[in-house]
Short mmCIF file of C-alpha atoms in Angstrom, two decimals:
data_model
loop_
_atom_site.label_atom_id
_atom_site.label_comp_id
_atom_site.label_asym_id
_atom_site.label_seq_id
_atom_site.Cartn_x
_atom_site.Cartn_y
_atom_site.Cartn_z
CA MET X 1 11.03 -20.92 20.17
CA ILE X 2 11.43 -18.54 17.13
CA GLN X 3 14.27 -19.70 15.43
CA GLN X 4 12.82 -23.45 15.57
CA ARG X 5 9.94 -21.48 14.17
CA HIS X 6 11.71 -20.88 10.79
CA SER X 7 13.21 -23.47 10.54
CA GLN X 8 10.09 -25.52 10.23
CA THR X 9 7.56 -23.32 8.14
CA GLN X 10 6.23 -25.51 5.96
CA GLN X 11 2.43 -25.34 7.81
CA LEU X 12 0.35 -22.61 7.34
CA ARG X 13 -0.16 -22.16 11.09
CA ASP X 14 4.09 -21.00 11.10
CA TRP X 15 4.04 -18.56 8.45
CA ALA X 16 0.68 -17.26 10.06
CA TYR X 17 2.54 -17.03 13.04
CA LEU X 18 5.31 -15.65 11.08
CA GLY X 19 3.67 -12.39 9.98
CA MET X 20 2.13 -12.11 13.11
CA GLU X 21 5.22 -11.59 14.81
CA LYS X 22 6.78 -9.95 12.38
CA TYR X 23 4.61 -6.75 12.09
CA PHE X 24 3.87 -6.57 15.87
CA ARG X 25 7.49 -6.31 16.68
CA LYS X 26 8.34 -3.48 13.85
CA ALA X 27 5.21 -1.56 15.02
CA ILE X 28 5.99 -1.36 18.42
CA ALA X 29 9.73 -0.88 17.86
CA TYR X 30 9.41 3.22 16.86
CA GLU X 31 6.83 3.64 19.65
CA GLN X 32 8.96 5.14 21.60
CA LYS X 33 10.76 7.11 18.92
CA VAL X 34 7.11 8.18 17.87
CA LEU X 35 7.08 9.34 21.24
CA THR X 36 9.82 11.74 21.07
CA ASP X 37 8.43 13.13 17.63
CA GLN X 38 12.06 13.83 16.43
CA ASP X 39 11.63 12.22 12.73
CA PRO X 40 8.49 11.53 10.57
CA GLU X 41 10.01 8.39 9.70
CA ASP X 42 9.62 7.05 13.10
CA LEU X 43 5.68 7.19 12.72
CA HIS X 44 5.27 6.42 9.26
CA GLN X 45 7.53 2.76 9.98
CA MET X 46 5.40 2.34 13.20
CA ARG X 47 2.30 2.85 11.23
CA VAL X 48 3.10 0.32 8.18
CA GLY X 49 4.35 -2.03 10.54
CA MET X 50 0.52 -1.82 12.08
CA ARG X 51 -1.22 -1.68 8.53
CA ARG X 52 0.85 -5.15 8.06
CA LEU X 53 -0.36 -6.60 12.04
CA ARG X 54 -3.99 -5.82 9.81
CA SER X 55 -3.26 -7.47 6.91
CA ALA X 56 -1.91 -10.71 8.41
CA VAL X 57 -5.25 -10.57 10.77
CA THR X 58 -7.00 -10.20 7.69
CA GLY X 59 -5.29 -12.43 5.30
CA PHE X 60 -5.16 -15.26 7.99
CA ALA X 61 -8.15 -15.08 9.87
CA PRO X 62 -9.85 -18.21 8.21
CA ILE X 63 -6.95 -20.24 10.62
CA LEU X 64 -6.72 -17.54 13.60
CA ASP X 65 -8.27 -17.77 17.17
CA LEU X 66 -7.49 -14.37 18.21
CA PRO X 67 -9.12 -12.26 21.15
CA PRO X 68 -11.36 -9.30 20.57
CA GLN X 69 -8.00 -7.14 21.57
CA MET X 70 -6.81 -8.07 18.58
CA SER X 71 -9.50 -7.92 15.77
CA ASN X 72 -8.93 -6.40 12.57
CA LYS X 73 -11.38 -3.36 13.50
CA ARG X 74 -9.43 -2.62 16.67
CA ILE X 75 -6.04 -2.89 14.84
CA GLY X 76 -7.67 -0.46 11.95
CA LYS X 77 -8.52 2.03 14.25
CA MET X 78 -5.13 2.38 16.03
CA ALA X 79 -3.50 2.39 12.24
CA ARG X 80 -6.48 5.86 11.69
CA ILE X 81 -5.24 7.33 14.54
CA LEU X 82 -1.55 6.79 13.36
CA GLY X 83 -2.58 7.93 10.66
CA GLU X 84 -4.43 11.10 10.65
CA LEU X 85 -1.16 12.73 12.29
CA ARG X 86 1.26 11.13 9.29
CA ASP X 87 -1.56 12.31 7.03
CA LEU X 88 -0.01 15.46 8.46
CA ASP X 89 3.40 14.75 8.18
CA VAL X 90 3.19 13.89 4.21
CA LEU X 91 1.24 17.29 3.84
CA GLN X 92 4.20 19.44 5.48
CA GLU X 93 6.69 17.30 3.60
CA ALA X 94 5.24 18.65 0.00
CA LEU X 95 4.89 22.43 1.18
CA GLN X 96 8.12 22.39 1.97
CA GLU X 97 9.04 20.71 -0.94
CA TYR X 98 7.23 22.98 -3.15
CA GLN X 99 8.52 26.37 -1.06
CA PRO X 100 11.84 26.76 -2.77
CA GLN X 101 10.31 26.10 -6.45
CA VAL X 102 7.75 29.56 -5.74
CA LYS X 103 8.55 32.70 -6.10
CA ALA X 104 8.98 35.43 -3.32
CA LYS X 105 5.53 36.72 -3.79
CA GLU X 106 3.90 32.79 -3.20
CA GLN X 107 6.01 32.60 -0.02
CA PRO X 108 3.62 33.84 2.66
CA LEU X 109 0.58 31.69 0.91
CA LEU X 110 2.81 28.81 1.98
CA GLU X 111 4.20 29.94 4.95
CA LYS X 112 0.69 30.82 6.32
CA ALA X 113 -0.25 27.22 5.23
CA LEU X 114 2.66 25.58 6.97
CA GLN X 115 1.72 27.82 10.52
CA LYS X 116 -2.13 26.47 9.99
CA LEU X 117 -0.47 22.88 9.16
CA SER X 118 2.01 22.75 12.19
CA LYS X 119 -1.06 23.99 14.96
CA ARG X 120 -3.12 20.94 13.45
CA ARG X 121 -0.43 18.44 13.67
CA SER X 122 0.02 19.35 16.91
CA LYS X 123 -3.50 18.88 18.21
CA ALA X 124 -2.74 15.66 15.80
CA PHE X 125 0.20 14.21 17.95
CA LYS X 126 -1.47 14.82 21.19
CA THR X 127 -3.93 12.42 20.45
CA VAL X 128 -1.40 9.79 19.15
CA LYS X 129 0.59 10.40 22.12
CA ASN X 130 -2.83 9.95 24.83
CA PHE X 131 -3.46 6.93 22.62
CA LEU X 132 0.28 5.67 23.18
CA LYS X 133 0.21 5.94 26.63
CA SER X 134 -3.65 4.77 27.17
CA LYS X 135 -4.67 1.65 28.49
CA THR X 136 -6.40 -0.07 25.34
CA TYR X 137 -3.55 0.65 23.71
CA LYS X 138 -1.40 -1.74 26.95
CA ASN X 139 -4.66 -4.46 26.61
CA PHE X 140 -3.39 -4.26 22.78
CA LYS X 141 -0.14 -5.08 23.33
CA GLN X 142 -0.49 -7.44 25.86
CA SER X 143 -3.12 -9.19 23.88
CA VAL X 144 -0.79 -9.65 21.60
CA ASN X 145 2.13 -10.93 23.24
CA THR X 146 0.00 -13.55 24.94
CA TRP X 147 -1.51 -14.46 21.67
CA LEU X 148 2.52 -15.25 20.84
CA GLN X 149 3.64 -17.16 23.54
CA GLU X 150 0.60 -19.79 22.54
CA PRO X 151 -1.36 -19.26 19.81
CA HIS X 152 -4.52 -20.54 19.37
CA TYR X 153 -5.91 -21.38 15.80
CA GLN X 154 -8.32 -22.81 13.32
CA ASN X 155 -7.85 -27.43 12.76
CA TRP X 156 -7.17 -27.04 9.16
CA ALA X 157 -4.06 -24.62 10.24
CA GLU X 158 -1.47 -27.37 9.86
CA LEU X 159 -2.76 -28.00 6.24
CA PRO X 160 0.77 -27.67 4.10
CA VAL X 161 1.28 -24.02 3.83
CA ASN X 162 1.87 -23.74 -0.37
CA SER X 163 -2.02 -25.92 -0.73
CA VAL X 164 -3.55 -23.27 0.27
CA LEU X 165 -1.65 -19.87 -1.09
CA PRO X 166 -3.64 -19.82 -4.24
CA ASP X 167 -6.66 -19.56 -1.67
CA LEU X 168 -5.61 -17.06 -0.01
CA LEU X 169 -4.35 -14.94 -2.66
CA LEU X 170 -6.85 -15.41 -4.89
CA PRO X 171 -9.63 -13.40 -3.38
CA TYR X 172 -7.71 -10.19 -3.08
CA ILE X 173 -6.19 -10.58 -6.41
CA ASN X 174 -9.41 -11.02 -8.08
CA GLN X 175 -10.63 -7.55 -6.32
CA LEU X 176 -7.97 -6.10 -7.71
CA LEU X 177 -8.68 -7.02 -11.29
CA LEU X 178 -12.55 -6.74 -11.27
CA HIS X 179 -11.89 -2.28 -9.86
CA PRO X 180 -14.15 -0.23 -12.06
CA ALA X 181 -11.26 1.95 -11.74
CA TRP X 182 -9.06 0.22 -14.67
CA TRP X 183 -11.44 1.64 -17.04
CA VAL X 184 -11.38 5.49 -15.76
CA GLY X 185 -11.42 6.87 -19.98
CA VAL X 186 -11.93 3.67 -21.43
CA THR X 187 -14.56 2.88 -24.14
CA VAL X 188 -15.81 -0.25 -24.89
CA GLU X 189 -17.33 -0.85 -28.35
CA GLY X 190 -18.13 -5.12 -29.01
CA GLU X 191 -14.62 -6.88 -28.16
CA LYS X 192 -12.59 -3.82 -28.68
CA ILE X 193 -11.58 -1.04 -25.83
CA LYS X 194 -10.65 2.51 -26.59
CA ARG X 195 -8.35 4.38 -25.02
CA PRO X 196 -7.46 8.14 -25.37
CA THR X 197 -4.14 7.98 -27.82
CA ARG X 198 -3.56 11.63 -26.99
CA LEU X 199 -3.27 12.47 -22.97
CA THR X 200 -3.63 15.99 -22.21
CA LEU X 201 -2.90 18.49 -19.25
CA LYS X 202 -6.75 18.86 -19.64
CA GLY X 203 -8.42 15.23 -19.77
CA ALA X 204 -6.03 14.46 -17.18
CA GLU X 205 -7.63 16.70 -14.93
CA SER X 206 -10.72 16.18 -15.65
CA GLN X 207 -11.06 12.39 -15.07
CA ILE X 208 -8.68 13.70 -11.91
CA SER X 209 -11.58 15.57 -10.74
CA GLN X 210 -14.51 12.95 -11.99
CA GLN X 211 -12.93 9.88 -10.82
CA GLY X 212 -10.54 10.45 -8.00
CA GLU X 213 -12.68 8.47 -5.49
CA ALA X 214 -12.29 5.60 -7.64
CA LEU X 215 -8.69 5.98 -8.44
CA HIS X 216 -8.17 6.39 -4.77
CA ASP X 217 -10.18 3.17 -3.99
CA LEU X 218 -8.22 1.61 -6.44
CA ARG X 219 -5.04 2.54 -4.46
CA LYS X 220 -6.11 1.30 -1.44
CA GLN X 221 -6.86 -2.38 -3.16
CA ALA X 222 -3.78 -2.41 -4.62
CA LYS X 223 -1.35 -1.89 -1.21
CA ARG X 224 -3.56 -4.45 0.25
CA VAL X 225 -2.86 -7.06 -2.36
CA ARG X 226 0.76 -6.01 -2.07
CA TYR X 227 0.65 -6.55 1.41
CA GLN X 228 -0.67 -9.92 1.12
CA MET X 229 1.25 -11.01 -1.86
CA SER X 230 4.57 -9.85 0.13
CA LEU X 231 3.77 -12.19 3.01
CA PHE X 232 4.46 -15.49 0.70
CA ARG X 233 6.79 -13.90 -1.45
CA GLN X 234 9.94 -16.32 -0.90
CA HIS X 235 6.90 -19.70 -1.96
CA TYR X 236 7.25 -17.89 -5.03
CA GLY X 237 9.82 -17.49 -8.23
CA PRO X 238 10.75 -13.93 -9.78
CA VAL X 239 7.50 -13.64 -11.74
CA TYR X 240 5.86 -13.56 -9.07
CA GLN X 241 8.90 -11.28 -7.69
CA GLU X 242 7.92 -8.66 -10.75
CA TYR X 243 4.16 -8.59 -10.06
CA VAL X 244 4.90 -7.67 -6.71
CA GLN X 245 6.86 -4.71 -7.44
CA GLU X 246 4.43 -2.97 -10.06
CA ILE X 247 1.85 -3.60 -7.84
CA LYS X 248 3.81 -1.43 -5.39
CA GLN X 249 3.98 0.72 -8.56
CA ILE X 250 0.38 1.32 -9.44
CA GLN X 251 0.15 2.38 -5.37
CA GLU X 252 2.47 4.97 -5.65
CA VAL X 253 1.99 6.49 -8.73
CA LEU X 254 -2.52 6.72 -7.42
CA GLY X 255 -1.11 7.44 -4.16
CA THR X 256 1.10 10.93 -5.33
CA ILE X 257 -1.97 12.14 -7.46
CA GLN X 258 -4.05 11.87 -4.36
CA ASP X 259 -1.65 13.38 -2.16
CA THR X 260 -1.93 16.57 -4.49
CA LEU X 261 -5.74 16.27 -4.40
CA VAL X 262 -5.43 16.02 -0.34
CA LEU X 263 -3.16 18.88 -0.69
CA GLU X 264 -5.12 20.76 -2.83
CA ALA X 265 -8.73 20.42 -0.08
CA PHE X 266 -6.72 21.56 2.53
CA LEU X 267 -5.45 24.86 0.73
CA ASP X 268 -9.05 25.36 -0.02
CA GLU X 269 -9.74 24.95 3.39
CA VAL X 270 -6.98 27.53 4.76
CA LEU X 271 -6.44 29.93 2.43
CA PRO X 272 -8.68 32.70 0.75
CA SER X 273 -10.30 31.54 -2.11
CA ASN X 274 -8.12 33.24 -4.62
CA TRP X 275 -5.38 31.08 -3.62
CA ARG X 276 -5.15 29.40 -7.04
CA GLN X 277 -4.80 33.22 -8.53
CA GLU X 278 -2.47 34.43 -5.98
CA GLY X 279 -0.37 31.35 -5.80
CA PRO X 280 -0.23 30.41 -9.43
CA GLY X 281 3.11 28.94 -9.66
CA LEU X 282 2.09 26.47 -6.57
CA THR X 283 -0.59 25.77 -8.76
CA LYS X 284 1.44 24.81 -11.53
CA LEU X 285 3.64 22.55 -9.96
CA LEU X 286 0.99 20.58 -8.06
CA THR X 287 -1.33 20.22 -11.24
CA LYS X 288 2.69 19.22 -13.67
CA GLN X 289 3.62 16.36 -10.99
CA ARG X 290 -0.20 15.01 -11.15
CA TYR X 291 -0.15 15.30 -14.68
CA GLU X 292 3.34 12.80 -14.96
CA CYS X 293 1.92 10.93 -12.56
CA TRP X 294 -1.17 10.47 -15.11
CA LYS X 295 1.01 9.41 -17.75
CA GLU X 296 2.63 6.83 -15.61
CA TRP X 297 -0.96 5.31 -14.59
CA TYR X 298 -1.96 5.43 -18.36
CA LYS X 299 0.95 2.95 -19.39
CA LEU X 300 -0.32 0.75 -16.23
CA GLN X 301 -3.48 0.59 -17.02
CA GLN X 302 -3.05 -0.18 -20.65
CA ARG X 303 -0.86 -2.96 -19.29
CA TYR X 304 -3.70 -4.36 -17.01
CA LEU X 305 -6.21 -3.94 -19.55
CA ASN X 306 -4.48 -6.91 -21.39
CA GLU X 307 -5.98 -10.13 -20.87
CA LEU X 308 -3.08 -11.79 -20.47
CA VAL X 309 -1.24 -9.53 -18.15
CA ARG X 310 -4.14 -10.53 -16.32
CA GLN X 311 -3.64 -14.23 -16.70
CA GLY X 312 -0.32 -13.66 -15.23
CA LEU X 313 -0.92 -12.00 -12.65
CA ARG X 314 -3.57 -14.86 -11.55
CA GLN X 315 -1.64 -17.99 -12.48
CA ALA X 316 1.54 -16.69 -10.33
CA ALA X 317 -0.71 -17.11 -8.06
CA ILE X 318 -2.02 -20.22 -8.43
CA SER X 319 0.94 -22.64 -8.13
CA PRO X 320 3.75 -21.69 -6.07
CA LEU X 321 5.97 -24.28 -8.48
CA ILE X 322 5.44 -22.60 -11.70
CA ALA X 323 5.01 -18.53 -12.81
CA ILE X 324 3.40 -17.36 -16.32
CA ALA X 325 5.10 -14.65 -17.74
CA VAL X 326 3.65 -12.46 -20.70
CA THR X 327 6.40 -12.07 -23.29
CA GLU X 328 6.06 -9.07 -25.58
CA ASN X 329 4.10 -10.64 -28.44
CA ASN X 330 1.95 -11.25 -26.02
CA THR X 331 2.32 -15.28 -25.40
CA LEU X 332 2.56 -16.90 -21.96
CA VAL X 333 6.09 -18.58 -20.63
CA SER X 334 6.48 -20.85 -17.77
CA LYS X 335 9.30 -19.74 -15.75
CA ASP X 336 10.18 -22.97 -13.49
CA LEU X 337 11.35 -21.79 -9.55
CA PRO X 338 14.57 -22.12 -8.51
CA GLU X 339 15.79 -24.92 -6.62
CA ASP X 340 17.10 -22.01 -3.55
CA MET X 341 13.75 -20.80 -3.63
CA ASN X 342 13.05 -21.59 -0.22
CA SER X 343 16.36 -19.55 0.64
CA GLY X 344 14.97 -16.30 -1.22
CA LYS X 345 17.08 -16.28 -4.03
CA THR X 346 15.98 -15.75 -7.78
CA THR X 347 17.62 -16.11 -11.29
CA ASN X 348 17.83 -13.26 -13.64
CA HIS X 349 15.22 -12.68 -15.84
CA ARG X 350 13.47 -10.78 -18.17
CA HIS X 351 11.54 -7.95 -16.34
CA LEU X 352 7.62 -7.62 -16.83
CA HIS X 353 7.30 -4.08 -17.72
CA ASN X 354 10.03 -1.12 -18.09
CA LYS X 355 10.71 0.48 -14.64
CA HIS X 356 11.79 4.06 -14.67
#
């Protein structure tokens, strides 16, 4: 039955089904490995699967008829339970990465932080373990399997997928482009946009300190857009693919900045108040990593304050048949899709940005 669906995936309902099935299978595939707690990557992959399943539920919500156990709210709650443990793993990985880079006199600080983190992680893992063995989780899996065996949709789910893709994608893209974090550190005088011409460590730290929440929220919106756009990648051409990759870069750069802030908050909580003075090497590493990411963010911010780049992203989503590239001299160029688009192959083209 699944193979037949793959060969006839022209209606919107078919793409909804494929997305729901793919991410559900991805999530539960790691369930037993997560319970053994041998590799943090297993938890990460299960969490990603659950998050993407939630994105599919949200993105296809207008055409889906789902039981309460499969609601966006329920899946979000499950993802957060996994996320609490995953966040601790990220902190642990970061501390272990910094450990060989600091001097011997700072090692006791890191050891103490790792000990505190280990205790907190044990409690979080117990919560995850209990959840994966709970009746709530079993009912969720049963509900999804039942729906996959006999899916229910709204009437207009039989529309051709290409005819409604812009309607599904543009609300997410618009929220991304209208996010206030794009204007962090920016002043507008008339029609002119002014940004700092010289990036300094002090200036970066000041902006991050004041606007950290807004930047973190932009990261979350970028992730939502990326997940939604990824659902339909094979319906679009190379320009669309480049935008997906660029939005991923935005997510990762802002995510690294946020990770350093979360780590500092954790250290403030578990270490003496003077840990920055006692551990100048660690403090410098955290600050340096933020600054390097801030310089990458500066380039991405500049690009997405360009009206033509924003127009290009919207246009890329509007039509699965034509994508728009922004050239170096800020002109728009139409790119017809290759005939083998549905096979997932794309032709070579100039990158939208320089990758690092």
